[in-house]
Amino acid sequence: MSSTVRIADVTKHYGHVKAVRDTSFELGEGELVALIGHNGAGKTTLMKLMLGLIRPTAGSIEVLGDNPAAGEFGGRRQLGYLPENVSLDAALSGRETQAFYARLKRENVPKALALLDTVGLGAAARRRVGTYSKGMRQRLGLAQALIGHPKVLLLDEPTTGLDPELRQTFYDVIERLAAEGTTVLLSSHALTELEERASRVIIMNRGVKVADGSIEQLRNIARLPTRIQLKVAGLTPGELPSWLPAGAPCRRLNGHLIEIDAAPERKLELLHLATSLGTSVEDVDVLPPTLDQLYAHFLRHAEQTA
Ligand SMILES: Nc1ncnc2c1ncn2[C@@H]1O[C@H](COP(=O)(O)OP(=O)(O)OP(=O)(O)O)[C@@H](O)[C@H]1O
Ligand SMILES: [Mg+2]
């Protein structure tokens, strides 16, 4: 896998504000990477650095083999960007807006207009943008970012304002692009929807990268317990099964469910115990740590070691 983006020891200060501190990572072709972190963690700053809109205070950035802040940066046409606050000309129609951006990028206009259908704006394409709903403006912003089949696609909170159906379409579109080799970096606060989509997650905290890896890798590092939920017959209220080994924290969730916190290395042993007991265990659910829980863990860890 070759790298399309290289961030090496990058620091960005805005006056006294340290927006990004000594951060390094590379992004590869075909990766779909989620960039997450609290408000002000440095996500948008990182994207603007990759676009060459701002320059780093220290460190170096390479996008598609070049410095994006250099005047003659040749990769700009192969970069797609959806800003976090899309500002569009209210007087233009969707079609006019899309054609305008296609010409700006010197890309094929009919192909760019076809993207309006991809994002579900076909029917409204001739209406003025000023009459669009928030979600429709977001769709148009996305269509604009997709112009020219970018090699690197930077999406800053792309699903804000999208309805569930378009969210699905949106992820289908970017997964297809990633499968064709596009590097997709998307920042978001919607962690649950990223869980099954992102091949990798980068967590930022106060300008510092605090975790970077696939969800599986982050789970291995964090070593948070897997929750095993059992539906057990014949227990009195508040009673816990006698076969539960010591050192496995557990609780009653409602009339029937028992929830056990299983350390990663004890998960199989506990499951085996539970399912070998014949009829008293009627159902089992195994819930590995969610991205929400991993995120909270890494932030807590970063704050404790800071
Ligand atoms: N132009 C600027 N001038 C001064 N400070 C800035 C500027 N842009 C960003 N900052 C500061 O840099 C820090 C990082 O901001 P950034 O926009 O990168 O955060 P973010 O992770 O995108 O947050 P959010 O989730 O709210 O979008 C914040 O403290 C912010 O106030
Ligand atoms: Mg931001």
Short mmCIF file of C-alpha atoms and ligand atoms in Angstrom, two decimals:
data_model
loop_
_atom_site.label_atom_id
_atom_site.label_comp_id
_atom_site.label_asym_id
_atom_site.label_seq_id
_atom_site.Cartn_x
_atom_site.Cartn_y
_atom_site.Cartn_z
CA MET A 1 0.00 0.00 0.00
CA SER A 2 1.56 3.31 -0.96
CA SER A 3 1.10 6.45 1.09
CA THR A 4 -0.86 9.35 -0.30
CA VAL A 5 -0.56 11.58 2.78
CA ARG A 6 2.46 11.92 5.06
CA ILE A 7 2.27 14.03 8.21
CA ALA A 8 5.63 14.13 10.01
CA ASP A 9 6.08 15.75 13.45
CA VAL A 10 3.57 18.44 12.58
CA THR A 11 2.79 21.27 14.96
CA LYS A 12 0.41 24.12 14.25
CA HIS A 13 0.05 27.12 16.53
CA TYR A 14 -2.49 29.90 16.13
CA GLY A 15 -0.93 32.54 18.35
CA HIS A 16 -1.01 30.96 21.81
CA VAL A 17 -3.36 28.16 20.75
CA LYS A 18 -1.59 24.87 20.09
CA ALA A 19 -4.08 23.40 17.62
CA VAL A 20 -1.88 20.43 16.60
CA ARG A 21 1.16 19.18 18.50
CA ASP A 22 3.94 16.95 17.21
CA THR A 23 1.61 14.69 15.25
CA SER A 24 2.70 12.07 12.73
CA PHE A 25 0.82 9.58 10.59
CA GLU A 26 0.58 8.36 7.04
CA LEU A 27 -2.53 7.54 5.07
CA GLY A 28 -2.51 4.87 2.40
CA GLU A 29 -4.34 4.31 -0.86
CA GLY A 30 -7.77 2.81 -0.30
CA GLU A 31 -7.88 3.49 3.42
CA LEU A 32 -11.08 4.80 4.96
CA VAL A 33 -9.89 6.58 8.07
CA ALA A 34 -12.02 8.16 10.77
CA LEU A 35 -10.54 11.19 12.50
CA ILE A 36 -12.23 11.67 15.85
CA GLY A 37 -11.81 13.92 18.86
CA HIS A 38 -13.59 16.51 20.99
CA ASN A 39 -14.44 20.00 19.74
CA GLY A 40 -11.17 21.86 19.26
CA ALA A 41 -9.05 18.67 19.16
CA GLY A 42 -7.41 19.72 15.88
CA LYS A 43 -9.33 17.72 13.26
CA THR A 44 -10.22 20.59 10.94
CA THR A 45 -6.74 22.07 11.38
CA LEU A 46 -5.19 18.79 10.17
CA MET A 47 -7.40 18.79 7.09
CA LYS A 48 -6.57 22.41 6.28
CA LEU A 49 -2.89 21.56 6.59
CA MET A 50 -3.33 18.67 4.13
CA LEU A 51 -5.11 21.00 1.73
CA GLY A 52 -2.34 23.58 1.94
CA LEU A 53 -4.79 26.22 3.16
CA ILE A 54 -2.52 26.80 6.17
CA ARG A 55 1.13 26.03 6.81
CA PRO A 56 2.52 24.04 9.74
CA THR A 57 4.47 25.88 12.46
CA ALA A 58 6.86 22.91 12.47
CA GLY A 59 7.10 19.54 10.76
CA SER A 60 6.40 18.51 7.20
CA ILE A 61 3.39 17.49 5.15
CA GLU A 62 3.31 15.65 1.87
CA VAL A 63 0.16 14.98 -0.12
CA LEU A 64 0.38 12.93 -3.32
CA GLY A 65 4.14 13.36 -3.26
CA ASP A 66 4.16 17.14 -2.89
CA ASN A 67 3.99 19.92 -0.32
CA PRO A 68 0.34 21.03 -0.50
CA ALA A 69 1.19 24.58 0.62
CA ALA A 70 3.62 25.06 -2.30
CA GLY A 71 2.28 27.44 -4.93
CA GLU A 72 2.76 24.95 -7.76
CA PHE A 73 1.21 22.01 -5.87
CA GLY A 74 0.12 19.71 -8.67
CA GLY A 75 -2.04 17.40 -6.59
CA ARG A 76 -4.75 19.97 -5.85
CA ARG A 77 -7.01 18.72 -8.64
CA GLN A 78 -6.87 15.24 -7.17
CA LEU A 79 -8.00 16.40 -3.75
CA GLY A 80 -11.65 16.46 -2.75
CA TYR A 81 -12.76 18.46 0.25
CA LEU A 82 -16.04 18.87 2.04
CA PRO A 83 -15.64 21.69 4.58
CA GLU A 84 -17.43 21.50 7.91
CA ASN A 85 -19.48 24.60 7.09
CA VAL A 86 -20.41 24.41 3.44
CA SER A 87 -20.97 27.90 2.08
CA LEU A 88 -22.69 28.01 -1.28
CA ASP A 89 -24.06 30.80 -3.43
CA ALA A 90 -27.79 30.96 -2.65
CA ALA A 91 -28.61 32.51 -6.03
CA LEU A 92 -27.26 29.61 -8.10
CA SER A 93 -29.12 26.36 -8.75
CA GLY A 94 -27.64 23.02 -7.73
CA ARG A 95 -26.66 22.32 -11.33
CA GLU A 96 -25.03 25.72 -11.75
CA THR A 97 -23.10 25.28 -8.53
CA GLN A 98 -21.86 21.85 -9.53
CA ALA A 99 -20.90 23.01 -13.04
CA PHE A 100 -19.06 25.98 -11.53
CA TYR A 101 -16.91 23.72 -9.33
CA ALA A 102 -16.31 21.28 -12.19
CA ARG A 103 -14.94 24.12 -14.37
CA LEU A 104 -12.86 25.41 -11.46
CA LYS A 105 -11.26 21.98 -11.16
CA ARG A 106 -11.10 21.66 -14.95
CA GLU A 107 -13.14 18.48 -14.83
CA ASN A 108 -15.81 17.11 -17.14
CA VAL A 109 -19.08 19.00 -16.47
CA PRO A 110 -21.62 16.29 -17.50
CA LYS A 111 -19.80 13.77 -15.27
CA ALA A 112 -19.90 16.24 -12.39
CA LEU A 113 -23.63 16.84 -12.95
CA ALA A 114 -24.27 13.08 -12.82
CA LEU A 115 -22.96 13.19 -9.24
CA LEU A 116 -26.07 15.16 -8.29
CA ASP A 117 -28.04 11.95 -8.90
CA THR A 118 -25.52 9.96 -6.86
CA VAL A 119 -26.26 12.12 -3.82
CA GLY A 120 -30.00 12.12 -4.45
CA LEU A 121 -30.29 15.73 -5.61
CA GLY A 122 -31.36 15.00 -9.18
CA ALA A 123 -34.95 16.16 -8.68
CA ALA A 124 -33.94 19.42 -6.99
CA ALA A 125 -30.97 20.18 -9.24
CA ARG A 126 -32.67 23.09 -11.01
CA ARG A 127 -33.82 24.79 -7.83
CA ARG A 128 -31.94 27.67 -6.26
CA VAL A 129 -29.58 26.64 -3.47
CA GLY A 130 -31.20 29.34 -1.32
CA THR A 131 -34.32 27.17 -1.16
CA TYR A 132 -32.43 24.00 -0.11
CA SER A 133 -32.78 22.38 3.30
CA LYS A 134 -29.66 21.87 5.45
CA GLY A 135 -29.37 18.24 4.35
CA MET A 136 -29.74 19.20 0.69
CA ARG A 137 -26.92 21.73 1.00
CA GLN A 138 -24.80 19.03 2.63
CA ARG A 139 -25.59 16.71 -0.30
CA LEU A 140 -24.51 19.39 -2.76
CA GLY A 141 -21.30 19.93 -0.80
CA LEU A 142 -20.64 16.22 -1.03
CA ALA A 143 -21.32 16.13 -4.79
CA GLN A 144 -18.82 18.97 -5.14
CA ALA A 145 -16.18 17.07 -3.14
CA LEU A 146 -16.60 14.01 -5.37
CA ILE A 147 -15.88 15.87 -8.62
CA GLY A 148 -13.05 14.38 -10.65
CA HIS A 149 -12.76 11.09 -8.76
CA PRO A 150 -10.30 12.43 -6.15
CA LYS A 151 -7.31 10.37 -5.02
CA VAL A 152 -7.55 11.92 -1.57
CA LEU A 153 -10.94 12.85 -0.15
CA LEU A 154 -11.12 14.94 3.03
CA LEU A 155 -14.58 15.12 4.57
CA ASP A 156 -15.11 17.29 7.62
CA GLU A 157 -18.17 16.02 9.49
CA PRO A 158 -19.88 14.89 6.27
CA THR A 159 -22.93 13.18 7.73
CA THR A 160 -24.11 16.09 9.90
CA GLY A 161 -27.62 16.92 8.75
CA LEU A 162 -28.05 13.87 6.53
CA ASP A 163 -31.11 11.69 7.01
CA PRO A 164 -30.54 7.96 7.71
CA GLU A 165 -31.21 6.94 4.11
CA LEU A 166 -28.67 9.35 2.69
CA ARG A 167 -26.15 8.39 5.36
CA GLN A 168 -26.33 4.87 4.00
CA THR A 169 -25.93 6.10 0.40
CA PHE A 170 -23.09 8.34 1.50
CA TYR A 171 -21.13 5.47 3.06
CA ASP A 172 -21.83 3.28 0.02
CA VAL A 173 -20.34 5.97 -2.22
CA ILE A 174 -17.20 6.51 -0.17
CA GLU A 175 -16.66 2.79 0.41
CA ARG A 176 -16.75 2.29 -3.36
CA LEU A 177 -14.22 5.11 -3.84
CA ALA A 178 -11.95 3.63 -1.18
CA ALA A 179 -12.22 0.20 -2.83
CA GLU A 180 -11.03 1.85 -6.04
CA GLY A 181 -7.99 3.28 -4.24
CA THR A 182 -9.08 6.68 -2.95
CA THR A 183 -7.79 7.66 0.48
CA VAL A 184 -10.79 8.84 2.50
CA LEU A 185 -10.27 10.77 5.73
CA LEU A 186 -13.45 11.74 7.49
CA SER A 187 -13.90 13.56 10.75
CA SER A 188 -17.00 12.86 12.75
CA HIS A 189 -18.63 12.82 16.15
CA ALA A 190 -21.01 10.03 15.08
CA LEU A 191 -18.93 7.17 16.43
CA THR A 192 -21.50 4.41 16.17
CA GLU A 193 -21.87 4.73 12.42
CA LEU A 194 -18.09 4.67 11.94
CA GLU A 195 -17.64 1.46 13.83
CA GLU A 196 -18.40 -0.83 10.91
CA ARG A 197 -17.14 1.49 8.20
CA ALA A 198 -13.72 2.83 9.12
CA SER A 199 -10.75 0.61 8.35
CA ARG A 200 -8.78 2.74 10.77
CA VAL A 201 -9.44 5.28 13.51
CA ILE A 202 -7.22 8.17 14.57
CA ILE A 203 -8.12 9.76 17.90
CA MET A 204 -6.99 13.33 18.64
CA ASN A 205 -7.01 14.96 22.06
CA ARG A 206 -6.06 18.62 22.49
CA GLY A 207 -3.95 18.60 19.33
CA VAL A 208 -2.16 15.34 20.16
CA LYS A 209 -2.71 11.99 18.47
CA VAL A 210 -3.60 9.56 21.26
CA ALA A 211 -4.58 6.44 19.31
CA ASP A 212 -4.27 5.15 15.77
CA GLY A 213 -5.29 1.74 14.44
CA SER A 214 -8.12 -0.50 13.31
CA ILE A 215 -10.92 -1.01 15.82
CA GLU A 216 -9.56 -4.51 16.40
CA GLN A 217 -6.11 -3.10 17.19
CA LEU A 218 -7.56 -0.44 19.48
CA ARG A 219 -9.51 -3.15 21.32
CA ASN A 220 -6.32 -5.15 21.78
CA ILE A 221 -4.48 -2.14 23.17
CA ALA A 222 -7.28 -0.90 25.41
CA ARG A 223 -8.10 -4.37 26.79
CA LEU A 224 -11.58 -3.28 27.84
CA PRO A 225 -13.88 -6.11 28.92
CA THR A 226 -16.32 -7.73 26.56
CA ARG A 227 -19.82 -7.74 28.01
CA ILE A 228 -21.51 -11.12 27.96
CA GLN A 229 -25.26 -10.96 28.45
CA LEU A 230 -27.04 -14.12 29.45
CA LYS A 231 -30.71 -14.84 29.67
CA VAL A 232 -30.97 -17.28 32.57
CA ALA A 233 -34.13 -19.11 33.58
CA GLY A 234 -35.21 -19.80 37.12
CA LEU A 235 -33.36 -17.10 39.03
CA THR A 236 -35.01 -15.16 41.82
CA PRO A 237 -34.82 -11.34 41.56
CA GLY A 238 -31.29 -10.19 42.35
CA GLU A 239 -29.86 -13.73 42.36
CA LEU A 240 -26.66 -14.40 40.41
CA PRO A 241 -25.76 -17.84 39.01
CA SER A 242 -23.65 -19.87 41.44
CA TRP A 243 -21.33 -21.12 38.68
CA LEU A 244 -19.93 -17.64 37.95
CA PRO A 245 -16.22 -17.67 38.76
CA ALA A 246 -14.77 -15.16 41.22
CA GLY A 247 -13.21 -12.08 39.66
CA ALA A 248 -15.76 -11.75 36.84
CA PRO A 249 -17.72 -8.57 37.66
CA CYS A 250 -21.37 -9.04 36.87
CA ARG A 251 -24.76 -7.47 37.43
CA ARG A 252 -28.46 -8.07 36.90
CA LEU A 253 -29.88 -5.91 34.12
CA ASN A 254 -33.58 -6.67 34.49
CA GLY A 255 -35.71 -9.61 35.48
CA HIS A 256 -33.82 -12.12 33.33
CA LEU A 257 -30.53 -10.75 32.05
CA ILE A 258 -27.14 -11.20 33.69
CA GLU A 259 -24.29 -9.08 32.37
CA ILE A 260 -20.71 -10.22 32.92
CA ASP A 261 -17.59 -8.13 32.24
CA ALA A 262 -15.19 -10.60 30.65
CA ALA A 263 -11.51 -9.74 30.34
CA PRO A 264 -10.36 -10.53 26.77
CA GLU A 265 -8.46 -13.68 27.83
CA ARG A 266 -11.40 -15.04 29.87
CA LYS A 267 -14.11 -14.45 27.29
CA LEU A 268 -14.09 -17.96 25.81
CA GLU A 269 -13.84 -19.66 29.19
CA LEU A 270 -16.87 -17.74 30.48
CA LEU A 271 -18.87 -18.44 27.34
CA HIS A 272 -18.03 -22.09 27.59
CA LEU A 273 -19.13 -22.19 31.21
CA ALA A 274 -22.37 -20.43 30.39
CA THR A 275 -23.30 -22.59 27.43
CA SER A 276 -22.33 -25.91 28.98
CA LEU A 277 -24.98 -25.58 31.66
CA GLY A 278 -27.83 -27.00 29.65
CA THR A 279 -31.21 -25.33 29.75
CA SER A 280 -30.82 -22.66 32.42
CA VAL A 281 -29.02 -20.31 29.97
CA GLU A 282 -31.58 -19.57 27.28
CA ASP A 283 -29.76 -16.93 25.27
CA VAL A 284 -26.32 -15.32 24.97
CA ASP A 285 -25.20 -11.99 23.54
CA VAL A 286 -21.54 -11.04 23.29
CA LEU A 287 -20.88 -7.30 23.12
CA PRO A 288 -17.29 -6.26 22.40
CA PRO A 289 -16.21 -2.74 23.45
CA THR A 290 -17.80 -0.12 21.20
CA LEU A 291 -15.94 2.73 19.54
CA ASP A 292 -17.64 5.06 22.03
CA GLN A 293 -16.13 3.11 24.92
CA LEU A 294 -12.70 2.89 23.25
CA TYR A 295 -12.75 6.62 22.58
CA ALA A 296 -13.58 7.39 26.21
CA HIS A 297 -10.84 5.01 27.32
CA PHE A 298 -8.10 6.59 25.20
CA LEU A 299 -9.09 10.12 26.20
CA ARG A 300 -9.09 9.17 29.89
CA HIS A 301 -5.71 7.52 29.47
CA ALA A 302 -4.32 10.60 27.68
CA GLU A 303 -5.59 12.94 30.38
CA GLN A 304 -4.14 10.75 33.15
CA THR A 305 -0.70 10.58 31.57
CA ALA A 306 -0.67 14.28 30.58
N1 LIG B 1 -7.99 30.54 12.54
C1 LIG B 1 -7.83 30.25 13.83
N2 LIG B 1 -7.37 31.17 14.69
C2 LIG B 1 -7.18 30.89 15.99
N3 LIG B 1 -7.44 29.68 16.55
C3 LIG B 1 -7.90 28.73 15.75
C4 LIG B 1 -8.14 28.95 14.35
N4 LIG B 1 -8.62 27.80 13.81
C5 LIG B 1 -8.69 26.91 14.83
N5 LIG B 1 -8.26 27.46 15.98
C6 LIG B 1 -8.17 26.77 17.29
O1 LIG B 1 -7.42 25.59 17.11
C7 LIG B 1 -7.95 24.53 17.90
C8 LIG B 1 -8.31 23.36 17.02
O2 LIG B 1 -9.41 23.72 16.20
P1 LIG B 1 -10.03 22.76 15.08
O3 LIG B 1 -10.98 23.57 14.30
O4 LIG B 1 -8.94 22.08 14.36
O5 LIG B 1 -10.80 21.69 16.00
P2 LIG B 1 -11.77 20.49 15.56
O6 LIG B 1 -11.17 19.24 16.10
O7 LIG B 1 -12.05 20.55 14.12
O8 LIG B 1 -13.09 20.81 16.42
P3 LIG B 1 -14.68 20.64 16.06
O9 LIG B 1 -15.04 19.23 16.41
O10 LIG B 1 -15.32 21.63 16.95
O11 LIG B 1 -14.86 20.96 14.61
C9 LIG B 1 -9.14 25.13 18.65
O12 LIG B 1 -8.68 25.53 19.92
C10 LIG B 1 -9.51 26.34 17.82
O13 LIG B 1 -10.08 27.35 18.61
MG MG B 2 -13.71 20.89 13.03
#
